[in-house]
Short mmCIF file of C-alpha atoms in Angstrom, two decimals:
data_model
loop_
_atom_site.label_atom_id
_atom_site.label_comp_id
_atom_site.label_asym_id
_atom_site.label_seq_id
_atom_site.Cartn_x
_atom_site.Cartn_y
_atom_site.Cartn_z
CA UNK A 1 24.40 164.23 11.49
CA UNK A 2 25.57 160.68 10.80
CA UNK A 3 29.02 161.34 12.24
CA UNK A 4 27.54 162.37 15.61
CA UNK A 5 25.61 159.18 16.24
CA UNK A 6 26.39 157.61 19.60
CA UNK A 7 28.04 154.19 19.51
CA UNK A 8 25.44 151.55 18.77
CA UNK A 9 22.76 154.16 18.01
CA UNK A 10 20.75 154.29 14.82
CA UNK A 11 19.44 157.37 13.15
CA UNK A 12 15.66 157.32 13.20
CA UNK A 13 14.49 156.61 9.63
CA UNK A 14 11.60 158.48 8.11
CA UNK A 15 11.50 156.40 4.92
CA UNK A 16 8.29 154.59 5.76
CA UNK A 17 6.36 157.74 6.55
CA UNK A 18 7.77 159.55 3.54
CA UNK A 19 6.86 156.73 1.15
CA UNK A 20 10.30 156.83 -0.43
CA UNK A 21 11.14 154.70 -3.45
CA UNK A 22 14.48 154.00 -5.10
CA UNK A 23 14.27 153.24 -8.82
CA UNK A 24 17.23 151.51 -10.44
CA UNK A 25 15.70 150.27 -13.69
CA UNK A 26 16.35 152.45 -16.74
CA UNK A 27 18.29 154.90 -14.57
CA UNK A 28 18.51 156.03 -10.96
CA UNK A 29 15.70 158.01 -9.34
CA UNK A 30 14.74 158.75 -5.77
CA UNK A 31 11.00 159.25 -5.60
CA UNK A 32 8.83 160.60 -2.80
CA UNK A 33 5.15 160.21 -3.51
CA UNK A 34 4.83 161.09 -7.19
CA UNK A 35 7.80 163.46 -7.34
CA UNK A 36 11.47 162.91 -8.10
CA UNK A 37 13.77 164.09 -5.33
CA UNK A 38 17.15 165.68 -6.13
CA UNK A 39 20.11 163.59 -4.95
CA UNK A 40 23.53 165.18 -4.32
CA UNK A 41 26.44 163.96 -6.41
CA UNK A 42 28.02 160.83 -4.99
CA UNK A 43 24.94 159.92 -2.99
CA UNK A 44 23.31 158.27 -6.02
CA UNK A 45 25.85 155.48 -6.05
CA UNK A 46 25.67 154.99 -2.31
CA UNK A 47 21.88 154.72 -2.36
CA UNK A 48 21.97 152.42 -5.39
CA UNK A 49 24.55 150.20 -3.70
CA UNK A 50 22.49 149.93 -0.53
CA UNK A 51 19.23 149.37 -2.44
CA UNK A 52 20.74 146.16 -3.83
CA UNK A 53 21.63 144.84 -0.36
CA UNK A 54 18.98 143.14 1.74
CA UNK A 55 20.83 143.40 5.05
CA UNK A 56 23.18 145.70 6.91
CA UNK A 57 26.63 146.18 5.37
CA UNK A 58 29.73 147.26 7.27
CA UNK A 59 30.92 150.79 6.58
CA UNK A 60 34.36 149.59 5.52
CA UNK A 61 32.84 147.15 3.03
CA UNK A 62 30.65 149.91 1.57
CA UNK A 63 33.57 152.32 1.32
CA UNK A 64 35.97 149.83 -0.25
CA UNK A 65 33.35 148.80 -2.83
CA UNK A 66 32.35 152.31 -3.90
CA UNK A 67 35.84 153.81 -3.79
CA UNK A 68 37.84 150.76 -4.80
CA UNK A 69 40.78 152.75 -6.19
CA UNK A 70 41.29 154.75 -3.01
CA UNK A 71 43.22 153.78 0.08
CA UNK A 72 41.18 152.44 2.96
CA UNK A 73 41.45 155.72 4.85
CA UNK A 74 40.47 157.85 1.86
CA UNK A 75 37.59 155.53 0.98
CA UNK A 76 36.26 155.71 4.54
CA UNK A 77 36.58 159.49 4.53
CA UNK A 78 34.75 159.68 1.18
CA UNK A 79 31.87 157.64 2.60
CA UNK A 80 31.67 159.85 5.68
CA UNK A 81 31.69 162.98 3.51
CA UNK A 82 28.93 161.60 1.28
CA UNK A 83 26.75 160.84 4.30
CA UNK A 84 27.25 164.33 5.72
CA UNK A 85 26.33 166.05 2.43
CA UNK A 86 23.10 164.09 2.01
CA UNK A 87 19.84 165.99 2.13
CA UNK A 88 17.05 164.89 4.48
CA UNK A 89 15.28 162.69 1.92
CA UNK A 90 18.48 160.78 1.16
CA UNK A 91 19.23 160.29 4.85
CA UNK A 92 15.71 158.98 5.37
CA UNK A 93 16.41 156.06 3.04
CA UNK A 94 19.13 154.65 5.30
CA UNK A 95 19.65 153.26 8.77
CA UNK A 96 23.14 154.43 9.73
CA UNK A 97 25.21 153.29 12.69
CA UNK A 98 28.89 153.94 13.45
CA UNK A 99 29.69 150.52 12.00
CA UNK A 100 27.11 149.77 9.30
CA UNK A 101 24.55 150.99 6.79
CA UNK A 102 21.22 149.46 5.84
CA UNK A 103 18.23 150.43 3.74
CA UNK A 104 15.49 151.80 5.99
CA UNK A 105 12.26 149.82 6.44
CA UNK A 106 9.48 151.02 4.17
CA UNK A 107 11.75 152.21 1.38
CA UNK A 108 10.70 150.33 -1.76
CA UNK A 109 13.05 149.36 -4.58
CA UNK A 110 11.79 148.71 -8.10
CA UNK A 111 14.52 146.14 -8.79
CA UNK A 112 13.36 143.96 -5.90
CA UNK A 113 9.79 144.03 -7.19
CA UNK A 114 10.97 143.20 -10.72
CA UNK A 115 13.07 140.30 -9.42
CA UNK A 116 10.05 138.93 -7.55
CA UNK A 117 8.00 139.17 -10.76
CA UNK A 118 10.69 137.32 -12.71
CA UNK A 119 10.92 134.53 -10.14
CA UNK A 120 7.13 134.09 -10.16
CA UNK A 121 7.19 133.73 -13.93
CA UNK A 122 9.94 131.11 -13.75
CA UNK A 123 7.79 128.95 -11.49
CA UNK A 124 5.50 126.36 -13.05
CA UNK A 125 2.29 127.90 -14.40
CA UNK A 126 -0.44 128.79 -14.85
CA UNK A 127 0.57 132.37 -14.18
CA UNK A 128 -1.54 135.24 -12.94
CA UNK A 129 -2.87 137.41 -15.74
CA UNK A 130 -1.22 140.45 -14.17
CA UNK A 131 2.19 138.82 -14.50
CA UNK A 132 1.56 138.33 -18.23
CA UNK A 133 0.59 141.96 -18.77
CA UNK A 134 2.12 144.54 -21.07
CA UNK A 135 3.34 146.33 -17.94
CA UNK A 136 5.22 143.20 -16.84
CA UNK A 137 6.91 142.96 -20.23
CA UNK A 138 7.92 146.62 -19.93
CA UNK A 139 9.38 146.00 -16.47
CA UNK A 140 11.36 143.00 -17.67
CA UNK A 141 12.58 144.99 -20.66
CA UNK A 142 14.29 147.52 -18.38
CA UNK A 143 18.06 147.52 -17.87
CA UNK A 144 19.70 147.97 -14.51
CA UNK A 145 21.39 151.39 -14.24
CA UNK A 146 22.38 151.70 -17.91
CA UNK A 147 25.52 153.74 -18.59
CA UNK A 148 26.89 153.00 -15.11
CA UNK A 149 30.17 151.10 -15.40
CA UNK A 150 31.23 150.68 -11.78
CA UNK A 151 33.06 147.46 -10.97
CA UNK A 152 30.78 146.70 -8.01
CA UNK A 153 27.77 146.83 -10.32
CA UNK A 154 28.96 144.47 -13.08
CA UNK A 155 27.76 141.25 -11.45
CA UNK A 156 24.40 142.78 -10.50
CA UNK A 157 23.82 143.97 -14.08
CA UNK A 158 24.56 140.57 -15.60
CA UNK A 159 22.54 138.75 -12.94
CA UNK A 160 19.48 140.92 -13.68
CA UNK A 161 20.02 140.58 -17.43
CA UNK A 162 19.96 136.79 -17.28
CA UNK A 163 17.00 136.71 -14.90
CA UNK A 164 14.87 139.08 -16.94
CA UNK A 165 15.60 137.36 -20.26
CA UNK A 166 14.66 133.95 -18.85
CA UNK A 167 11.51 135.50 -17.37
CA UNK A 168 10.58 137.12 -20.68
CA UNK A 169 10.91 133.76 -22.41
CA UNK A 170 8.53 132.35 -19.80
CA UNK A 171 6.15 135.24 -20.53
CA UNK A 172 6.21 134.31 -24.21
CA UNK A 173 5.18 130.74 -23.40
CA UNK A 174 2.37 131.96 -21.15
CA UNK A 175 1.09 134.38 -23.77
CA UNK A 176 1.13 131.67 -26.43
CA UNK A 177 -0.93 129.41 -24.17
CA UNK A 178 -3.38 132.30 -23.76
CA UNK A 179 -3.35 132.73 -27.56
CA UNK A 180 -2.22 136.34 -27.21
CA UNK A 181 0.08 136.04 -30.18
CA UNK A 182 0.65 139.74 -30.78
CA UNK A 183 1.82 140.30 -27.21
CA UNK A 184 3.88 137.10 -27.36
CA UNK A 185 5.66 138.28 -30.51
CA UNK A 186 6.42 141.64 -28.88
CA UNK A 187 7.82 139.96 -25.75
CA UNK A 188 9.95 137.57 -27.80
CA UNK A 189 11.22 140.51 -29.83
CA UNK A 190 12.48 142.18 -26.66
CA UNK A 191 14.66 139.17 -25.85
CA UNK A 192 15.88 138.80 -29.42
CA UNK A 193 16.90 142.44 -29.58
CA UNK A 194 18.63 142.19 -26.21
CA UNK A 195 20.73 139.24 -27.40
CA UNK A 196 20.29 138.29 -31.09
CA UNK A 197 22.62 135.29 -30.69
CA UNK A 198 20.61 133.80 -27.81
CA UNK A 199 19.08 130.64 -29.25
CA UNK A 200 16.44 130.29 -26.54
CA UNK A 201 15.16 133.75 -27.49
CA UNK A 202 15.04 132.89 -31.19
CA UNK A 203 13.33 129.62 -30.30
CA UNK A 204 10.68 131.49 -28.32
CA UNK A 205 9.98 133.75 -31.30
CA UNK A 206 9.80 130.80 -33.70
CA UNK A 207 7.40 128.99 -31.35
CA UNK A 208 5.06 132.00 -31.50
CA UNK A 209 5.06 131.97 -35.30
CA UNK A 210 4.40 128.23 -35.40
CA UNK A 211 1.62 128.40 -32.80
CA UNK A 212 -0.03 131.16 -34.81
CA UNK A 213 0.27 129.10 -38.00
CA UNK A 214 2.73 131.48 -39.66
CA UNK A 215 5.08 128.88 -41.09
CA UNK A 216 6.79 131.29 -43.46
CA UNK A 217 7.58 133.65 -40.58
CA UNK A 218 9.07 130.74 -38.63
CA UNK A 219 11.28 129.75 -41.56
CA UNK A 220 12.40 133.34 -42.15
CA UNK A 221 13.24 133.77 -38.46
CA UNK A 222 15.18 130.49 -38.50
CA UNK A 223 17.10 131.49 -41.63
CA UNK A 224 17.98 134.94 -40.24
CA UNK A 225 19.26 133.40 -37.03
CA UNK A 226 21.23 130.74 -38.91
CA UNK A 227 23.01 133.35 -41.02
CA UNK A 228 23.71 135.58 -38.04
CA UNK A 229 25.07 132.71 -35.95
CA UNK A 230 27.29 131.54 -38.80
CA UNK A 231 28.66 134.99 -39.63
CA UNK A 232 29.29 136.10 -36.04
CA UNK A 233 30.40 132.87 -34.37
CA UNK A 234 30.87 130.29 -37.10
CA UNK A 235 28.20 128.11 -35.46
CA UNK A 236 25.05 126.34 -36.57
CA UNK A 237 21.69 126.22 -34.79
CA UNK A 238 21.31 123.27 -32.45
CA UNK A 239 19.59 120.10 -33.69
CA UNK A 240 16.76 120.87 -31.27
CA UNK A 241 15.92 124.13 -33.04
CA UNK A 242 16.21 122.51 -36.46
CA UNK A 243 13.87 119.74 -35.34
CA UNK A 244 11.38 122.26 -33.96
CA UNK A 245 11.07 123.96 -37.31
CA UNK A 246 11.33 120.76 -39.32
CA UNK A 247 8.47 119.10 -37.43
CA UNK A 248 6.07 121.88 -38.35
CA UNK A 249 7.28 123.06 -41.72
CA UNK A 250 7.77 121.07 -44.90
CA UNK A 251 10.40 122.99 -46.74
CA UNK A 252 9.99 123.42 -50.49
CA UNK A 253 13.74 123.79 -50.77
CA UNK A 254 14.64 120.23 -49.92
CA UNK A 255 15.49 120.90 -46.29
CA UNK A 256 16.36 123.76 -43.99
CA UNK A 257 19.74 125.33 -44.55
CA UNK A 258 21.39 128.69 -44.58
#
């Protein structure tokens, strides 16, 4: 179907009417209504690639990105073959011309919604209660296409990882201000588990303990991080983190140390 399009013509998309959704967080899914739609092999990566682009992309650029190890001719042929083998639902997600591909209007992408959430949280507060919800924490806890190791995806994965961790730290601050300490501890724990050596994450967790009045928890968290940082990287916590704990806790051990 795609190979027969007249020059300059676009295939009529049905994505808006079908209510199609591409999910990229915690694994790829194509969803129509409330049901998952089967996607032929090879088409998953094409749809995922296009779902991360906000404008039309030239066919050659798509082909060379997805089939980077192939010659230009073989990559172009592989793209054409993938388009031909697509089922109707997959074709409805794309606008296809002889020279370019683009995600069809009306097709939603969970990653885009999650990115918008993260950017809202990184703006100066106060934040909407919905953005500080348990559901928001779950969204920001989700990885982008885990177990996919394609070269074209590496930058997107790291970009989302950094964005979501910064946003989660902002969630922690908002939850502390709302005195929702249990939810704040859970959100901070997500960031700490994602990157135990990330000092801003450990700082967020320690701030929760201090705000809640749990000085011993703050000291224990500081000590665990200090040991981990020393063993793994031979580093010490920054003076800023030491000062944060020292201002709130009077150590009975003559000072904070490993």
